PDB file of C-alpha atoms in Angstrom:
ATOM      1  CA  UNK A   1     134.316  88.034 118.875  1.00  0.00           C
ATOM      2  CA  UNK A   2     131.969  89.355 115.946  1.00  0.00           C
ATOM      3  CA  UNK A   3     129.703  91.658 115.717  1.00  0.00           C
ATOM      4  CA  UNK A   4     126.528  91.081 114.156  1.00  0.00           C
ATOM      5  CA  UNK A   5     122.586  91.786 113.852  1.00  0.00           C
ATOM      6  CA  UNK A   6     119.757  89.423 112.787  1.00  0.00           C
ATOM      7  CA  UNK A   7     116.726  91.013 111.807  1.00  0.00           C
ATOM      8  CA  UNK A   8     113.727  88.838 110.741  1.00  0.00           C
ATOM      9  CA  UNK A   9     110.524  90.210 109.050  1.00  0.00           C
ATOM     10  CA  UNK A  10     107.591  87.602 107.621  1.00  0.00           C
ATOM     11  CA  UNK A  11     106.138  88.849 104.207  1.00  0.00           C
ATOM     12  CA  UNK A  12     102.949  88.157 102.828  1.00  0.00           C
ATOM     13  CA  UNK A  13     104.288  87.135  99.429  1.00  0.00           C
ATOM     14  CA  UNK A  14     106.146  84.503  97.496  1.00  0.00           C
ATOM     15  CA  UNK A  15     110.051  83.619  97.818  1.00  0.00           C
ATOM     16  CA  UNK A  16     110.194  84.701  94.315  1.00  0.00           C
ATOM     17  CA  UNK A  17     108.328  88.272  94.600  1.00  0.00           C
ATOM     18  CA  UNK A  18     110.417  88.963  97.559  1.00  0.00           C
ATOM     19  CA  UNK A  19     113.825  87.923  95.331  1.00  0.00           C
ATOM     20  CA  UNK A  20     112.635  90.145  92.477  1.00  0.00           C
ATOM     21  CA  UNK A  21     112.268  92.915  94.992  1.00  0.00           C
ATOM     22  CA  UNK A  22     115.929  92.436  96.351  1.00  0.00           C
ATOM     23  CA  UNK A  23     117.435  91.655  93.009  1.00  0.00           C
ATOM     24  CA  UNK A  24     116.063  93.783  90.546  1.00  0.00           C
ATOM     25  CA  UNK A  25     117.314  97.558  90.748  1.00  0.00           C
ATOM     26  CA  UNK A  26     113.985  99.094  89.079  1.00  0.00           C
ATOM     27  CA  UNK A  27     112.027  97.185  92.322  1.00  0.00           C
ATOM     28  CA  UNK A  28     114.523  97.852  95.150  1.00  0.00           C
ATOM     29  CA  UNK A  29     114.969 101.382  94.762  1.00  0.00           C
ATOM     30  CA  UNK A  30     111.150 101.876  95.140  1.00  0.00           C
ATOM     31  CA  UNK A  31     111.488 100.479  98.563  1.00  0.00           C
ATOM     32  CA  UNK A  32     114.864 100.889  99.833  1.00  0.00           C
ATOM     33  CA  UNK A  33     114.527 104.971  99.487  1.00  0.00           C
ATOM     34  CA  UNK A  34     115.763 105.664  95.944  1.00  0.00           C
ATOM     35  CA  UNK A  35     118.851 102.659  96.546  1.00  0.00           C
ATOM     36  CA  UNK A  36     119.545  99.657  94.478  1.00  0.00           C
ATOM     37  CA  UNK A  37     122.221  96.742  94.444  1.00  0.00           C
ATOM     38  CA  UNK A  38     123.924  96.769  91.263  1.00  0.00           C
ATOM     39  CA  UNK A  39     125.364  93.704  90.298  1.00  0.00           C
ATOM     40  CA  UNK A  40     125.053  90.576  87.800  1.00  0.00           C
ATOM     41  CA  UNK A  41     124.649  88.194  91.057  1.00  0.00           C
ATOM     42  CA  UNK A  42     126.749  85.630  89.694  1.00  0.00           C
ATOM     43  CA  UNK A  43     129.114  84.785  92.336  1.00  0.00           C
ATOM     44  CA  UNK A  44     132.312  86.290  92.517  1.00  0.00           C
ATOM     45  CA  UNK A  45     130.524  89.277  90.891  1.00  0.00           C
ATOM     46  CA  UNK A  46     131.734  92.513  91.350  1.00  0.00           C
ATOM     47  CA  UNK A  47     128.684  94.267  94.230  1.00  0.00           C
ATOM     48  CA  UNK A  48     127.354  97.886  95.029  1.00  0.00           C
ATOM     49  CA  UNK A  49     124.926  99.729  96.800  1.00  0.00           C
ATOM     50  CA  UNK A  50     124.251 102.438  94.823  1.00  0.00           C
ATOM     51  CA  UNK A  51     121.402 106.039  95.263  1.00  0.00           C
ATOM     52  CA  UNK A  52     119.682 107.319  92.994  1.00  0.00           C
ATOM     53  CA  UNK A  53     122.200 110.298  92.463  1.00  0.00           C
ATOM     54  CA  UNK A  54     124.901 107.449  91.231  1.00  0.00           C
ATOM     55  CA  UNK A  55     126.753 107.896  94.844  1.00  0.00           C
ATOM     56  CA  UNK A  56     128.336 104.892  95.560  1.00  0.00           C
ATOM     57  CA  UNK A  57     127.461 103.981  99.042  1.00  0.00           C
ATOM     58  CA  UNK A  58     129.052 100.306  99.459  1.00  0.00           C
ATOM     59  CA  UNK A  59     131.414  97.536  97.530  1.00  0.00           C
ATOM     60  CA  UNK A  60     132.217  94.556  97.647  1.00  0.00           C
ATOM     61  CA  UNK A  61     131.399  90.572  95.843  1.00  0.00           C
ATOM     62  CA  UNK A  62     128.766  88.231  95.466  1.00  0.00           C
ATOM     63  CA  UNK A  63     129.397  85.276  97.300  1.00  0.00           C
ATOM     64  CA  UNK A  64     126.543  82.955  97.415  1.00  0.00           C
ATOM     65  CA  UNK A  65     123.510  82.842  94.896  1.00  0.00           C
ATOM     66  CA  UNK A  66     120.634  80.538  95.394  1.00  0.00           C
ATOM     67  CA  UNK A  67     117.610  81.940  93.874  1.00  0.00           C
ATOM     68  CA  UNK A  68     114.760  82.556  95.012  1.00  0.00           C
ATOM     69  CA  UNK A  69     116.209  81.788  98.458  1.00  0.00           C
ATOM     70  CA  UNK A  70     119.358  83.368  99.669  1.00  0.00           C
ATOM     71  CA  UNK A  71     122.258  85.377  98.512  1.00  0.00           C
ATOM     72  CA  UNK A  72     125.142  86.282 100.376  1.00  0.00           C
ATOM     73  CA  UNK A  73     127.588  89.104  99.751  1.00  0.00           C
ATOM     74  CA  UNK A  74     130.785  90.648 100.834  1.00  0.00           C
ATOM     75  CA  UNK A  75     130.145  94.616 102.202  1.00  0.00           C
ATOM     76  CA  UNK A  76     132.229  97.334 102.738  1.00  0.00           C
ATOM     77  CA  UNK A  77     131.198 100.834 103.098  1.00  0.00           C
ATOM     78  CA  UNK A  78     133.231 103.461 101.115  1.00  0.00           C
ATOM     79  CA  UNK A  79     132.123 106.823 101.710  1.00  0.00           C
ATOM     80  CA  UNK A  80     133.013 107.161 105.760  1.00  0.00           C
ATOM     81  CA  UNK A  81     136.725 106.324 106.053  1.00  0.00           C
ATOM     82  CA  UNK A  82     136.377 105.171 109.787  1.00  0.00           C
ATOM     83  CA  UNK A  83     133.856 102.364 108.928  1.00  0.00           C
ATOM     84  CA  UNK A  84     135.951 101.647 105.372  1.00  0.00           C
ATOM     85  CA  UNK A  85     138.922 101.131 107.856  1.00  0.00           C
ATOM     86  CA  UNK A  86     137.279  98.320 109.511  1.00  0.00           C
ATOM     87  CA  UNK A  87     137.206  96.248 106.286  1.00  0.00           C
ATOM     88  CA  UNK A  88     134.606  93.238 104.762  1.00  0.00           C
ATOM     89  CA  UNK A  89     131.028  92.860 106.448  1.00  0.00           C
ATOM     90  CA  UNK A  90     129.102  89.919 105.185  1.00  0.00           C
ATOM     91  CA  UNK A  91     125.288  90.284 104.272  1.00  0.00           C
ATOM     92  CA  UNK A  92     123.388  87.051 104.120  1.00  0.00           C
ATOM     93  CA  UNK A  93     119.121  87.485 102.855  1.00  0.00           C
ATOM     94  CA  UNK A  94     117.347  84.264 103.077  1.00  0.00           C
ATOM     95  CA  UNK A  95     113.508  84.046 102.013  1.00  0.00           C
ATOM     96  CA  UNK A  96     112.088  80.404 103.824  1.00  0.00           C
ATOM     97  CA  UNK A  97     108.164  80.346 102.796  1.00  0.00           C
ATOM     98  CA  UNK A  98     106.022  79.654 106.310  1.00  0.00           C
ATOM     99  CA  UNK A  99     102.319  78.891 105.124  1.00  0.00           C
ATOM    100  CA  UNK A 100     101.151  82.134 103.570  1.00  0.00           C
ATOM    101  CA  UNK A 101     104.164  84.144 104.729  1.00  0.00           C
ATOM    102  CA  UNK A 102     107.702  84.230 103.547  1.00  0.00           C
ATOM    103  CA  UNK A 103     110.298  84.549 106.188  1.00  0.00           C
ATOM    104  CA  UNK A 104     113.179  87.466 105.495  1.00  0.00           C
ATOM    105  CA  UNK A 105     115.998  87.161 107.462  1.00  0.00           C
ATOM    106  CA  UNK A 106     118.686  89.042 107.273  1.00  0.00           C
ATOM    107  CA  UNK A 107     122.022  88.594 109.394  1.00  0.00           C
ATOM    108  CA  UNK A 108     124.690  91.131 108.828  1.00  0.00           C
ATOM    109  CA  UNK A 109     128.279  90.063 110.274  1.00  0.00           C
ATOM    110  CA  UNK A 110     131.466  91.571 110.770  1.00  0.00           C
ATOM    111  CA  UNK A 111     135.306  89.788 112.340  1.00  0.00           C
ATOM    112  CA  UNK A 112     135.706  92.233 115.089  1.00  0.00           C
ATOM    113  CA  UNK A 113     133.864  93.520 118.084  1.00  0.00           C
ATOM    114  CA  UNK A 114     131.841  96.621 118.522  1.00  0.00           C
ATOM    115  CA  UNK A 115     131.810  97.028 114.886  1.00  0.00           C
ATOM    116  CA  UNK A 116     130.768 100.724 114.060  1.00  0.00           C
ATOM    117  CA  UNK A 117     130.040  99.223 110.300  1.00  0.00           C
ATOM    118  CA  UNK A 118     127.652  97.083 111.894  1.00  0.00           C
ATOM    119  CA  UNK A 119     126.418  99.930 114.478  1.00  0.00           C
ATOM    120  CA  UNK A 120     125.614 101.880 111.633  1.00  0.00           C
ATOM    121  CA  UNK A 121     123.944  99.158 109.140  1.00  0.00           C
ATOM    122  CA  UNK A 122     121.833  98.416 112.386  1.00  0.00           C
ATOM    123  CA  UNK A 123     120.035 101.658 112.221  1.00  0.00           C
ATOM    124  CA  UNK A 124     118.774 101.380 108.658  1.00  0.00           C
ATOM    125  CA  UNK A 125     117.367  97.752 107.861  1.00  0.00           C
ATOM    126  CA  UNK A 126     114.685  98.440 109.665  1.00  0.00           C
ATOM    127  CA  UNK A 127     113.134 100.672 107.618  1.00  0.00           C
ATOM    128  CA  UNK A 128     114.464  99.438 104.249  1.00  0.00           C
ATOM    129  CA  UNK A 129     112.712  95.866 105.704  1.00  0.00           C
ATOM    130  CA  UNK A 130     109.764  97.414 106.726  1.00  0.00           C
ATOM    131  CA  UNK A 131     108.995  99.673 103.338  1.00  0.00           C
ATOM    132  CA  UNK A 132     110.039  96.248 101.360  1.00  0.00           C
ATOM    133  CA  UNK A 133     107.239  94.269 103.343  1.00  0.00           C
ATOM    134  CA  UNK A 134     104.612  97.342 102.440  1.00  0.00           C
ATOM    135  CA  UNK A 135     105.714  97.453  99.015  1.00  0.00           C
ATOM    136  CA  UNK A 136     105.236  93.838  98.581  1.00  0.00           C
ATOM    137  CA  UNK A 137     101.676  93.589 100.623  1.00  0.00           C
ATOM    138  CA  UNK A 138     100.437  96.707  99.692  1.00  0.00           C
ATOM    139  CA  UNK A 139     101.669  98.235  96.907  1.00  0.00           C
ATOM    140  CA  UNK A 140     102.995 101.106  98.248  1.00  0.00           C
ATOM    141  CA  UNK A 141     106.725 101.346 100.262  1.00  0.00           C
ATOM    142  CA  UNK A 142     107.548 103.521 103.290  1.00  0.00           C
ATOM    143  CA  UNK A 143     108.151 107.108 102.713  1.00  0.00           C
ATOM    144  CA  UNK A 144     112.021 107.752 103.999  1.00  0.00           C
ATOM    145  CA  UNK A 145     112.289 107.779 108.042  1.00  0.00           C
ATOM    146  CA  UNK A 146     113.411 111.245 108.235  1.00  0.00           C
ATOM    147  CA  UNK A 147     110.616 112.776 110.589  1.00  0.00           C
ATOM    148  CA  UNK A 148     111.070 109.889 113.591  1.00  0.00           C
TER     149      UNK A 148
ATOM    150  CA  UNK B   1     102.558  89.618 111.512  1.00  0.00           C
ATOM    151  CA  UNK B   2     100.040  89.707 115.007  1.00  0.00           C
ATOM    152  CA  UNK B   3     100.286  93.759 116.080  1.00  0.00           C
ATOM    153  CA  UNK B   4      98.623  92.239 119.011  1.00  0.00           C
ATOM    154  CA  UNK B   5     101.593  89.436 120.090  1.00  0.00           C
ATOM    155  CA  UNK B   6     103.787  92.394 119.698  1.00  0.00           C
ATOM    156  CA  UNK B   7     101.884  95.272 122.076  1.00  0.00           C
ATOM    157  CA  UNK B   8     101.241  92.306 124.233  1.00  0.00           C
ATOM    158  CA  UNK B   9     104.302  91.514 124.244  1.00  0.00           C
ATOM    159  CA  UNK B  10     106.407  94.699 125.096  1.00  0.00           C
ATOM    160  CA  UNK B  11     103.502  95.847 127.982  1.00  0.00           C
ATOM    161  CA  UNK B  12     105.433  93.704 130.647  1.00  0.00           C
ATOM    162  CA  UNK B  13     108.317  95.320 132.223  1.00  0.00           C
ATOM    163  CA  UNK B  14     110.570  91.437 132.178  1.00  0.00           C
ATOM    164  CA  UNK B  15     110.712  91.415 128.902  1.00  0.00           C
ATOM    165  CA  UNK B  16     111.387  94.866 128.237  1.00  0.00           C
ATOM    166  CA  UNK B  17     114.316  94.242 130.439  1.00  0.00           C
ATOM    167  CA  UNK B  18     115.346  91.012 128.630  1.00  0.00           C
ATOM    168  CA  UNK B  19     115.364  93.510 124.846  1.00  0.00           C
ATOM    169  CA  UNK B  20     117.277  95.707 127.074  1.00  0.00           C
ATOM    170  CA  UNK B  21     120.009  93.537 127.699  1.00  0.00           C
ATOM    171  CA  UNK B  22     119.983  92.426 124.342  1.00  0.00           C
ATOM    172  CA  UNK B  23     119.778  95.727 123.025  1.00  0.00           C
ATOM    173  CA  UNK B  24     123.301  95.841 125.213  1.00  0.00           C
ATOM    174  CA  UNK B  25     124.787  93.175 123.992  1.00  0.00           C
ATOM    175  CA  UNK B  26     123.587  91.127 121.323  1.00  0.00           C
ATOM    176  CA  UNK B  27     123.173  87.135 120.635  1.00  0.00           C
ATOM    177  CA  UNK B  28     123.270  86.330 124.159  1.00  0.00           C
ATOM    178  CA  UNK B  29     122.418  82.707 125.833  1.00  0.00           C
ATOM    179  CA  UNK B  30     119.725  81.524 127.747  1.00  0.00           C
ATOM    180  CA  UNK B  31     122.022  81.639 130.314  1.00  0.00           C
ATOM    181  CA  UNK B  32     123.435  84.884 130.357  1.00  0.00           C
ATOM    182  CA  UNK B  33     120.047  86.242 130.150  1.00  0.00           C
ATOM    183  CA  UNK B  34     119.388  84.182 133.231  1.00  0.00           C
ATOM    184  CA  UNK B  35     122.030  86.308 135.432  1.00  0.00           C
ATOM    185  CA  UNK B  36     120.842  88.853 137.378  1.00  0.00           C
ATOM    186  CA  UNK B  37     117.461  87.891 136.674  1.00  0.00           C
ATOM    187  CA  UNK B  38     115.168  87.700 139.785  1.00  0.00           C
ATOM    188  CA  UNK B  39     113.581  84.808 138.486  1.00  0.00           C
ATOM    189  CA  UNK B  40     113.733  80.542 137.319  1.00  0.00           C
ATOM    190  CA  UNK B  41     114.823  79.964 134.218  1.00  0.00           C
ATOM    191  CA  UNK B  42     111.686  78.621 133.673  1.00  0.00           C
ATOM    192  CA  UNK B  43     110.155  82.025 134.219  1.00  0.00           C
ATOM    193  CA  UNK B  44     112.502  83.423 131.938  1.00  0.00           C
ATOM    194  CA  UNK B  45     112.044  80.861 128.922  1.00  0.00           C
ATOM    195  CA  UNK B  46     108.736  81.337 128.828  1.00  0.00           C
ATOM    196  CA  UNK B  47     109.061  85.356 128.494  1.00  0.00           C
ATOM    197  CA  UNK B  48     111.738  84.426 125.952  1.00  0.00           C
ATOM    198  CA  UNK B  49     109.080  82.448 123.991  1.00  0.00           C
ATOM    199  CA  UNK B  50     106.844  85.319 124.052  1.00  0.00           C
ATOM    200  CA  UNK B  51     109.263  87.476 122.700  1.00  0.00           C
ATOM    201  CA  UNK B  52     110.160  85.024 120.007  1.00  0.00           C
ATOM    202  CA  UNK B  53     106.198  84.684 119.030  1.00  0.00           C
ATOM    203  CA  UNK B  54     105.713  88.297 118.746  1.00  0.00           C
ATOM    204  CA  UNK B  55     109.331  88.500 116.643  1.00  0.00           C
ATOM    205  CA  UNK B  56     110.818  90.585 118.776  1.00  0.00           C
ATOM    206  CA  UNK B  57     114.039  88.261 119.453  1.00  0.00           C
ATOM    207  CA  UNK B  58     115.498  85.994 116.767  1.00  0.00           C
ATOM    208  CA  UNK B  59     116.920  82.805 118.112  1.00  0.00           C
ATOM    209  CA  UNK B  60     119.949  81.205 116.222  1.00  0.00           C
ATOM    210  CA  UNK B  61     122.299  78.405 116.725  1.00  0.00           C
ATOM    211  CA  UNK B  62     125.553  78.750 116.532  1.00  0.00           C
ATOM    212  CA  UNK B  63     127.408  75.240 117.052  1.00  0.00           C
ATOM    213  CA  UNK B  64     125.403  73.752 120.369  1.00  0.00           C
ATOM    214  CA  UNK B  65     125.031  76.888 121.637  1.00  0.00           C
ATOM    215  CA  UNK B  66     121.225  78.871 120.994  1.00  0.00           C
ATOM    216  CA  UNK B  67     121.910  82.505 120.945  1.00  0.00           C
ATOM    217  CA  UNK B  68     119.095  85.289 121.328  1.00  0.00           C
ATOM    218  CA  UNK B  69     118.814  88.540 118.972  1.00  0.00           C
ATOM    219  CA  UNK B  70     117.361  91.179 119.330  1.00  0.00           C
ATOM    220  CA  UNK B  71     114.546  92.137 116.417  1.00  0.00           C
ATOM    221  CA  UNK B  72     113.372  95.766 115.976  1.00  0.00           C
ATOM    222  CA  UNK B  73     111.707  95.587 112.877  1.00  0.00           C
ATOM    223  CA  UNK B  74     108.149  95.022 113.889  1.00  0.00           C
ATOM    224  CA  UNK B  75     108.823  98.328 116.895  1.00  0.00           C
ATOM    225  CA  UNK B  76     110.086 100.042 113.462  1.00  0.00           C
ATOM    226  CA  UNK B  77     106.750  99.027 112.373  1.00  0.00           C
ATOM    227  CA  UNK B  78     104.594 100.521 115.380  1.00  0.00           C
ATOM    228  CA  UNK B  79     106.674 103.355 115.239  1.00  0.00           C
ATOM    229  CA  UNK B  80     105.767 103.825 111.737  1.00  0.00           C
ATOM    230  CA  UNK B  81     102.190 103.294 111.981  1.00  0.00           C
ATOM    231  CA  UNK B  82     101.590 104.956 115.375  1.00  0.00           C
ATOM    232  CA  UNK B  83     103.830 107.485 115.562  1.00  0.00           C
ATOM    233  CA  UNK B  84     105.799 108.787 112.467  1.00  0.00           C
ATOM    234  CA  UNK B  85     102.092 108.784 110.540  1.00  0.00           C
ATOM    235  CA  UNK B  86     100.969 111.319 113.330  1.00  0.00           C
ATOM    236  CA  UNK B  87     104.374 113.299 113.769  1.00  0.00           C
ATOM    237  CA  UNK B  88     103.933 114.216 109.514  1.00  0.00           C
ATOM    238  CA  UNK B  89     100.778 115.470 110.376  1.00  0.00           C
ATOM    239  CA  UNK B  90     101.536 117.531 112.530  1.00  0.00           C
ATOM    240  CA  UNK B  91     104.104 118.978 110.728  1.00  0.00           C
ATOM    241  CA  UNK B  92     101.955 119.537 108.244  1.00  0.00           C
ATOM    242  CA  UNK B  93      99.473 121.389 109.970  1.00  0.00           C
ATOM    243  CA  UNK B  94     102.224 123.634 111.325  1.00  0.00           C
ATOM    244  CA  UNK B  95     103.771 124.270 108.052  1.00  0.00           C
ATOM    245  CA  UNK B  96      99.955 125.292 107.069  1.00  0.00           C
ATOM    246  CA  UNK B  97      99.594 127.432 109.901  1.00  0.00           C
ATOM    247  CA  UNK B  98     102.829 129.417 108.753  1.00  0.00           C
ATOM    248  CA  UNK B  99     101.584 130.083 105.582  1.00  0.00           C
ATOM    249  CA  UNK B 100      98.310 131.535 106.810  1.00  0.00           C
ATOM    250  CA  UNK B 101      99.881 133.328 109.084  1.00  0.00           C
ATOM    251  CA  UNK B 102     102.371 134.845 106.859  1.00  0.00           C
ATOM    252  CA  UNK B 103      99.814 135.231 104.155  1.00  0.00           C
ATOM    253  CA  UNK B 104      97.822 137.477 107.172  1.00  0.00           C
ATOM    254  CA  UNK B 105     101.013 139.573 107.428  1.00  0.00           C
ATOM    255  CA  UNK B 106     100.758 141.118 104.441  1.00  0.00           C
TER     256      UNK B 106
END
């Protein structure tokens, strides 16, 4: 039995706007509160989630590249050992253009049941989907959900 | 995406119950939303395709089977436009009323 989340948002953008967003760490940290995804995307890359303060948040590989329309990539956090123990997540982001809108979905996966890596991921794309969706329609991200 | 479809949406107490149970237990079936439900399944497809309109489930198939998932990115939304917006100010007019007050003190 896995554990997993699917979280859908629809963006009033382009598939490739969206990708740049994701993919580039000078866009994503505007949006995803001062974190980026450093990596050279090829697959088999080496992948991390990275803050601003170099802090190393999450590792893992690139395992599927298909630009501008989905990437996929092996996650494992590293900085709380009892969600480390439980091992390799998968990520996938897929960007499907409906009409105007562009369709982000983004399923996060994990082998096991009543993941806590997965309980805790849960939490934050939310608000790392919803500032990206500002930032790309307005201009201006999210500030960081501290306050609520 | 609609504001509307969502608020619509979430002001019936059915399909709060059905993101409840999701909220429970995730990437359920049409069925097993069906149990304990004190309605036809009709009744309760057609709140499901409500819920799917306003994004607030995610349906995916997984071999013949359709599975429903919960979505809380557009409540994150709401929340962030009607309610975080209004808690900052108000934080911000208490932080203000410290200073004056301390700035009385002395």
């Amino acid at each position: 039995m896995n554990s997993n989340f699917v979280y859908v948002t629809y963006i009033r953008t382009t598939p490739e706007k969206a990708w740049e967003a994701l993919t580039k760490p000078e866009f994503t940290r505007q949006f995803w509160f001062g974190i980026a995804q450093e990596t050279t995307w090829q697959p088999g890359a080496e992948w991390k989630l990275v803050g601003s303060e170099g802090k190393v948040y999450d590792t893992g590989e690139v395992l599927e590249r298909e630009p501008p329309h989905r990437y996929v990539v092996k996650w494992r956090n590293e900085f709380r050992p009892e969600l480390k123990d439980e091992g390799y997540s998968r990520c996938t982001m897929e960007l499907v253009q409906e009409g105007e809108l562009v369709k982000l979905t983004c399923t996060h996966t994990i082998e096991r049941e009543n993941s806590k890596l997965i309980g805790a991921v849960s939490g934050g794309w939310p608000a790392v989907l919803s500032s990206l969706k500002s930032l790309l329609e307005t201009g201006k991200p999210l500030p960081r959900p501290t306050t609520c | 995406m609609n504001m509307d479809a969502v608020f619509k949406a979430l002001a019936d107490p059915t399909r709060r119950q059905l993101l409840d149970r999701l909220h429970a237990r995730n990437g359920q079936t049409l069925n097993e939303l069906c149990e304990k439900m004190d309605m036809s399944r009709q009744a309760v497809t057609k709140h499901l395709a409500l819920l799917e309109a306003a994004n607030l489930i995610v349906v995916q198939w997984q071999g013949r089977e359709k599975l429903h998932y919960i979505n809380p990115v557009p409540i994150h939304e709401i929340a962030e436009r009607w309610i975080c917006k209004f808690e900052r100010g108000r934080l911000a007019v208490l932080s203000d009323l410290k200073k004056k007050l301390e700035r009385e003190d002395r």
